[in-house]
JSON list of C-alpha atoms in Angstrom, two decimals:
[
{"chain": "T", "resi": 1, "resn": "UNK", "atom": "CA", "xyz": [10.77, 3.42, -13.92]},
{"chain": "T", "resi": 2, "resn": "UNK", "atom": "CA", "xyz": [14.53, 2.77, -11.56]},
{"chain": "T", "resi": 3, "resn": "UNK", "atom": "CA", "xyz": [17.17, 5.21, -11.76]},
{"chain": "T", "resi": 4, "resn": "UNK", "atom": "CA", "xyz": [18.38, 3.77, -8.16]},
{"chain": "T", "resi": 5, "resn": "UNK", "atom": "CA", "xyz": [20.56, 0.58, -10.20]},
{"chain": "T", "resi": 6, "resn": "UNK", "atom": "CA", "xyz": [18.91, -2.13, -7.88]},
{"chain": "T", "resi": 7, "resn": "UNK", "atom": "CA", "xyz": [17.05, -4.33, -9.46]},
{"chain": "T", "resi": 8, "resn": "UNK", "atom": "CA", "xyz": [15.28, -5.22, -6.74]},
{"chain": "T", "resi": 9, "resn": "UNK", "atom": "CA", "xyz": [13.24, -2.13, -6.45]},
{"chain": "T", "resi": 10, "resn": "UNK", "atom": "CA", "xyz": [10.94, -2.63, -9.19]},
{"chain": "T", "resi": 11, "resn": "UNK", "atom": "CA", "xyz": [9.90, -5.64, -7.93]},
{"chain": "T", "resi": 12, "resn": "UNK", "atom": "CA", "xyz": [6.19, -5.93, -6.82]},
{"chain": "T", "resi": 13, "resn": "UNK", "atom": "CA", "xyz": [6.08, -8.52, -3.72]},
{"chain": "T", "resi": 14, "resn": "UNK", "atom": "CA", "xyz": [2.66, -9.43, -4.09]},
{"chain": "T", "resi": 15, "resn": "UNK", "atom": "CA", "xyz": [2.33, -11.28, -0.41]},
{"chain": "T", "resi": 16, "resn": "UNK", "atom": "CA", "xyz": [0.86, -15.05, -0.20]},
{"chain": "T", "resi": 17, "resn": "UNK", "atom": "CA", "xyz": [0.75, -17.28, 3.45]},
{"chain": "T", "resi": 18, "resn": "UNK", "atom": "CA", "xyz": [1.29, -20.60, 2.99]},
{"chain": "T", "resi": 19, "resn": "UNK", "atom": "CA", "xyz": [-0.68, -21.43, 5.72]},
{"chain": "T", "resi": 20, "resn": "UNK", "atom": "CA", "xyz": [0.99, -23.33, 8.40]},
{"chain": "T", "resi": 21, "resn": "UNK", "atom": "CA", "xyz": [-1.87, -25.76, 10.25]},
{"chain": "T", "resi": 22, "resn": "UNK", "atom": "CA", "xyz": [-1.87, -24.94, 13.15]},
{"chain": "T", "resi": 23, "resn": "UNK", "atom": "CA", "xyz": [1.29, -26.84, 14.95]},
{"chain": "T", "resi": 24, "resn": "UNK", "atom": "CA", "xyz": [3.59, -25.59, 12.00]},
{"chain": "T", "resi": 25, "resn": "UNK", "atom": "CA", "xyz": [3.72, -21.30, 11.52]},
{"chain": "T", "resi": 26, "resn": "UNK", "atom": "CA", "xyz": [2.86, -20.05, 8.55]},
{"chain": "T", "resi": 27, "resn": "UNK", "atom": "CA", "xyz": [5.30, -19.45, 5.98]},
{"chain": "T", "resi": 28, "resn": "UNK", "atom": "CA", "xyz": [5.40, -16.25, 3.58]},
{"chain": "T", "resi": 29, "resn": "UNK", "atom": "CA", "xyz": [5.74, -15.32, 0.34]},
{"chain": "T", "resi": 30, "resn": "UNK", "atom": "CA", "xyz": [7.45, -11.87, 0.36]},
{"chain": "T", "resi": 31, "resn": "UNK", "atom": "CA", "xyz": [10.06, -13.17, 3.68]},
{"chain": "T", "resi": 32, "resn": "UNK", "atom": "CA", "xyz": [11.38, -15.41, 1.31]},
{"chain": "T", "resi": 33, "resn": "UNK", "atom": "CA", "xyz": [12.61, -13.24, -1.55]},
{"chain": "T", "resi": 34, "resn": "UNK", "atom": "CA", "xyz": [13.74, -10.95, 1.15]},
{"chain": "T", "resi": 35, "resn": "UNK", "atom": "CA", "xyz": [15.42, -13.01, 3.49]},
{"chain": "T", "resi": 36, "resn": "UNK", "atom": "CA", "xyz": [16.28, -15.70, 0.81]},
{"chain": "T", "resi": 37, "resn": "UNK", "atom": "CA", "xyz": [17.82, -12.98, -2.10]},
{"chain": "T", "resi": 38, "resn": "UNK", "atom": "CA", "xyz": [15.00, -14.78, -4.27]},
{"chain": "T", "resi": 39, "resn": "UNK", "atom": "CA", "xyz": [15.87, -13.88, -8.54]},
{"chain": "T", "resi": 40, "resn": "UNK", "atom": "CA", "xyz": [13.30, -11.32, -9.94]},
{"chain": "T", "resi": 41, "resn": "UNK", "atom": "CA", "xyz": [12.95, -14.03, -12.54]},
{"chain": "T", "resi": 42, "resn": "UNK", "atom": "CA", "xyz": [11.13, -16.06, -10.21]},
{"chain": "T", "resi": 43, "resn": "UNK", "atom": "CA", "xyz": [9.80, -13.45, -7.58]},
{"chain": "T", "resi": 44, "resn": "UNK", "atom": "CA", "xyz": [6.71, -12.17, -9.29]},
{"chain": "T", "resi": 45, "resn": "UNK", "atom": "CA", "xyz": [5.48, -15.80, -9.97]},
{"chain": "T", "resi": 46, "resn": "UNK", "atom": "CA", "xyz": [3.77, -15.97, -7.05]},
{"chain": "T", "resi": 47, "resn": "UNK", "atom": "CA", "xyz": [1.70, -19.45, -7.74]},
{"chain": "T", "resi": 48, "resn": "UNK", "atom": "CA", "xyz": [5.99, -20.90, -8.73]},
{"chain": "T", "resi": 49, "resn": "UNK", "atom": "CA", "xyz": [7.15, -19.20, -4.75]},
{"chain": "T", "resi": 50, "resn": "UNK", "atom": "CA", "xyz": [4.20, -21.47, -3.54]},
{"chain": "T", "resi": 51, "resn": "UNK", "atom": "CA", "xyz": [4.03, -24.02, -5.22]},
{"chain": "T", "resi": 52, "resn": "UNK", "atom": "CA", "xyz": [7.35, -23.92, -3.99]},
{"chain": "T", "resi": 53, "resn": "UNK", "atom": "CA", "xyz": [7.19, -23.24, -0.76]},
{"chain": "T", "resi": 54, "resn": "UNK", "atom": "CA", "xyz": [3.94, -25.47, -0.04]},
{"chain": "T", "resi": 55, "resn": "UNK", "atom": "CA", "xyz": [6.56, -28.39, -1.50]},
{"chain": "T", "resi": 56, "resn": "UNK", "atom": "CA", "xyz": [9.02, -28.23, 0.88]},
{"chain": "T", "resi": 57, "resn": "UNK", "atom": "CA", "xyz": [6.63, -27.38, 3.42]},
{"chain": "T", "resi": 58, "resn": "UNK", "atom": "CA", "xyz": [5.39, -31.64, 3.25]},
{"chain": "T", "resi": 59, "resn": "UNK", "atom": "CA", "xyz": [9.28, -32.56, 2.52]},
{"chain": "T", "resi": 60, "resn": "UNK", "atom": "CA", "xyz": [10.22, -31.37, 6.54]},
{"chain": "T", "resi": 61, "resn": "UNK", "atom": "CA", "xyz": [6.70, -32.03, 7.52]},
{"chain": "T", "resi": 62, "resn": "UNK", "atom": "CA", "xyz": [7.15, -35.47, 6.42]},
{"chain": "T", "resi": 63, "resn": "UNK", "atom": "CA", "xyz": [10.91, -35.92, 7.63]},
{"chain": "T", "resi": 64, "resn": "UNK", "atom": "CA", "xyz": [9.44, -34.55, 11.15]},
{"chain": "T", "resi": 65, "resn": "UNK", "atom": "CA", "xyz": [5.66, -36.75, 11.55]},
{"chain": "T", "resi": 66, "resn": "UNK", "atom": "CA", "xyz": [7.63, -39.47, 13.71]},
{"chain": "T", "resi": 67, "resn": "UNK", "atom": "CA", "xyz": [9.58, -36.76, 15.94]},
{"chain": "T", "resi": 68, "resn": "UNK", "atom": "CA", "xyz": [7.37, -35.23, 18.53]},
{"chain": "T", "resi": 69, "resn": "UNK", "atom": "CA", "xyz": [9.09, -31.07, 19.25]},
{"chain": "T", "resi": 70, "resn": "UNK", "atom": "CA", "xyz": [6.71, -30.77, 21.04]},
{"chain": "T", "resi": 71, "resn": "UNK", "atom": "CA", "xyz": [3.38, -31.42, 23.44]},
{"chain": "T", "resi": 72, "resn": "UNK", "atom": "CA", "xyz": [0.72, -30.94, 21.44]},
{"chain": "T", "resi": 73, "resn": "UNK", "atom": "CA", "xyz": [1.48, -27.10, 21.89]},
{"chain": "T", "resi": 74, "resn": "UNK", "atom": "CA", "xyz": [3.03, -24.79, 18.75]},
{"chain": "T", "resi": 75, "resn": "UNK", "atom": "CA", "xyz": [6.03, -25.34, 17.81]},
{"chain": "T", "resi": 76, "resn": "UNK", "atom": "CA", "xyz": [8.27, -22.71, 20.16]},
{"chain": "T", "resi": 77, "resn": "UNK", "atom": "CA", "xyz": [9.68, -19.13, 18.68]},
{"chain": "T", "resi": 78, "resn": "UNK", "atom": "CA", "xyz": [13.09, -20.77, 18.58]},
{"chain": "T", "resi": 79, "resn": "UNK", "atom": "CA", "xyz": [11.69, -24.47, 16.84]},
{"chain": "T", "resi": 80, "resn": "UNK", "atom": "CA", "xyz": [9.56, -22.01, 14.63]},
{"chain": "T", "resi": 81, "resn": "UNK", "atom": "CA", "xyz": [12.54, -19.56, 13.27]},
{"chain": "T", "resi": 82, "resn": "UNK", "atom": "CA", "xyz": [14.83, -23.60, 12.76]},
{"chain": "T", "resi": 83, "resn": "UNK", "atom": "CA", "xyz": [11.59, -24.22, 10.89]},
{"chain": "T", "resi": 84, "resn": "UNK", "atom": "CA", "xyz": [11.41, -21.86, 8.88]},
{"chain": "T", "resi": 85, "resn": "UNK", "atom": "CA", "xyz": [14.97, -21.91, 7.42]},
{"chain": "T", "resi": 86, "resn": "UNK", "atom": "CA", "xyz": [14.56, -25.24, 7.64]},
{"chain": "T", "resi": 87, "resn": "UNK", "atom": "CA", "xyz": [11.36, -25.02, 5.02]},
{"chain": "T", "resi": 88, "resn": "UNK", "atom": "CA", "xyz": [12.76, -21.54, 2.88]},
{"chain": "T", "resi": 89, "resn": "UNK", "atom": "CA", "xyz": [16.30, -23.28, 2.22]},
{"chain": "T", "resi": 90, "resn": "UNK", "atom": "CA", "xyz": [14.98, -26.10, 0.84]},
{"chain": "T", "resi": 91, "resn": "UNK", "atom": "CA", "xyz": [12.53, -23.96, -0.96]},
{"chain": "T", "resi": 92, "resn": "UNK", "atom": "CA", "xyz": [15.77, -21.80, -2.12]},
{"chain": "T", "resi": 93, "resn": "UNK", "atom": "CA", "xyz": [17.03, -24.65, -3.06]},
{"chain": "T", "resi": 94, "resn": "UNK", "atom": "CA", "xyz": [14.52, -26.57, -5.85]},
{"chain": "T", "resi": 95, "resn": "UNK", "atom": "CA", "xyz": [14.37, -22.96, -7.01]},
{"chain": "T", "resi": 96, "resn": "UNK", "atom": "CA", "xyz": [18.01, -23.21, -8.08]},
{"chain": "T", "resi": 97, "resn": "UNK", "atom": "CA", "xyz": [17.22, -26.52, -9.94]},
{"chain": "T", "resi": 98, "resn": "UNK", "atom": "CA", "xyz": [14.99, -25.09, -11.65]},
{"chain": "T", "resi": 99, "resn": "UNK", "atom": "CA", "xyz": [17.20, -22.38, -12.93]},
{"chain": "T", "resi": 100, "resn": "UNK", "atom": "CA", "xyz": [20.25, -24.47, -13.83]},
{"chain": "T", "resi": 101, "resn": "UNK", "atom": "CA", "xyz": [19.43, -24.75, -17.40]},
{"chain": "T", "resi": 102, "resn": "UNK", "atom": "CA", "xyz": [19.11, -20.85, -17.90]},
{"chain": "T", "resi": 103, "resn": "UNK", "atom": "CA", "xyz": [22.66, -19.91, -15.87]},
{"chain": "T", "resi": 104, "resn": "UNK", "atom": "CA", "xyz": [25.07, -22.96, -16.50]},
{"chain": "T", "resi": 105, "resn": "UNK", "atom": "CA", "xyz": [25.74, -21.81, -20.41]},
{"chain": "T", "resi": 106, "resn": "UNK", "atom": "CA", "xyz": [29.54, -21.62, -19.51]},
{"chain": "T", "resi": 107, "resn": "UNK", "atom": "CA", "xyz": [31.97, -22.66, -16.82]},
{"chain": "T", "resi": 108, "resn": "UNK", "atom": "CA", "xyz": [32.74, -19.29, -15.86]},
{"chain": "T", "resi": 109, "resn": "UNK", "atom": "CA", "xyz": [29.45, -19.05, -15.14]},
{"chain": "T", "resi": 110, "resn": "UNK", "atom": "CA", "xyz": [28.88, -22.26, -13.57]},
{"chain": "T", "resi": 111, "resn": "UNK", "atom": "CA", "xyz": [32.29, -22.03, -11.64]},
{"chain": "T", "resi": 112, "resn": "UNK", "atom": "CA", "xyz": [30.15, -18.26, -10.00]},
{"chain": "T", "resi": 113, "resn": "UNK", "atom": "CA", "xyz": [27.15, -19.74, -9.71]},
{"chain": "T", "resi": 114, "resn": "UNK", "atom": "CA", "xyz": [28.48, -22.61, -7.72]},
{"chain": "T", "resi": 115, "resn": "UNK", "atom": "CA", "xyz": [30.75, -20.25, -5.52]},
{"chain": "T", "resi": 116, "resn": "UNK", "atom": "CA", "xyz": [27.85, -17.74, -4.17]},
{"chain": "T", "resi": 117, "resn": "UNK", "atom": "CA", "xyz": [24.02, -19.48, -4.45]},
{"chain": "T", "resi": 118, "resn": "UNK", "atom": "CA", "xyz": [23.41, -23.60, -5.60]},
{"chain": "T", "resi": 119, "resn": "UNK", "atom": "CA", "xyz": [21.25, -26.77, -4.61]},
{"chain": "T", "resi": 120, "resn": "UNK", "atom": "CA", "xyz": [24.26, -28.39, -2.72]},
{"chain": "T", "resi": 121, "resn": "UNK", "atom": "CA", "xyz": [23.99, -25.19, 0.15]},
{"chain": "T", "resi": 122, "resn": "UNK", "atom": "CA", "xyz": [20.86, -24.25, 0.37]},
{"chain": "T", "resi": 123, "resn": "UNK", "atom": "CA", "xyz": [20.40, -28.38, 1.03]},
{"chain": "T", "resi": 124, "resn": "UNK", "atom": "CA", "xyz": [22.66, -28.59, 3.71]},
{"chain": "T", "resi": 125, "resn": "UNK", "atom": "CA", "xyz": [21.48, -25.81, 5.36]},
{"chain": "T", "resi": 126, "resn": "UNK", "atom": "CA", "xyz": [18.27, -27.35, 5.25]},
{"chain": "T", "resi": 127, "resn": "UNK", "atom": "CA", "xyz": [19.38, -30.06, 7.04]},
{"chain": "T", "resi": 128, "resn": "UNK", "atom": "CA", "xyz": [21.70, -28.22, 9.46]},
{"chain": "T", "resi": 129, "resn": "UNK", "atom": "CA", "xyz": [17.98, -26.66, 10.32]},
{"chain": "T", "resi": 130, "resn": "UNK", "atom": "CA", "xyz": [15.78, -29.99, 10.47]},
{"chain": "T", "resi": 131, "resn": "UNK", "atom": "CA", "xyz": [18.99, -30.79, 13.01]},
{"chain": "T", "resi": 132, "resn": "UNK", "atom": "CA", "xyz": [18.88, -28.09, 15.04]},
{"chain": "T", "resi": 133, "resn": "UNK", "atom": "CA", "xyz": [15.18, -27.45, 15.35]},
{"chain": "T", "resi": 134, "resn": "UNK", "atom": "CA", "xyz": [15.41, -32.08, 16.35]},
{"chain": "T", "resi": 135, "resn": "UNK", "atom": "CA", "xyz": [18.27, -31.01, 18.50]},
{"chain": "T", "resi": 136, "resn": "UNK", "atom": "CA", "xyz": [15.77, -29.10, 21.24]},
{"chain": "T", "resi": 137, "resn": "UNK", "atom": "CA", "xyz": [13.18, -31.28, 21.17]},
{"chain": "T", "resi": 138, "resn": "UNK", "atom": "CA", "xyz": [12.28, -31.96, 25.08]},
{"chain": "T", "resi": 139, "resn": "UNK", "atom": "CA", "xyz": [11.53, -35.45, 23.74]},
{"chain": "T", "resi": 140, "resn": "UNK", "atom": "CA", "xyz": [14.89, -36.21, 22.05]},
{"chain": "T", "resi": 141, "resn": "UNK", "atom": "CA", "xyz": [16.80, -38.05, 23.81]},
{"chain": "T", "resi": 142, "resn": "UNK", "atom": "CA", "xyz": [20.26, -40.94, 23.06]},
{"chain": "T", "resi": 143, "resn": "UNK", "atom": "CA", "xyz": [20.83, -44.30, 24.67]},
{"chain": "T", "resi": 144, "resn": "UNK", "atom": "CA", "xyz": [24.51, -45.94, 23.71]},
{"chain": "T", "resi": 145, "resn": "UNK", "atom": "CA", "xyz": [24.11, -49.19, 22.87]}
]
């Protein structure tokens, strides 16, 4: 029984690790829940969270496939931070897409949801993190045409 008035206090977080490939870092469902404010209705569904993280990881890895970020070494700590932010943000956006049908029943709910936590915001966060990650690449150069 939760007497604190905080619904997250009752969550039994089962930390699952989505493994990286040695080049990209591992991802944690507990970190995702805690730092990206995953709704309680999803926080107890570890299989769903792992699935969304794997999907986001595959999408980000696909976008980074043609880019060499390091010289065959693991990512530097700052690069790993941007990579994780890109993946977690994309996973959060994907979770919110599945939530749209149940939360947007009237205009007031839709407006409040759009103002604070929406697909477009998290998708842009993911894109921004990818851009920051690519800017840190030692092999990236720009040529004026």
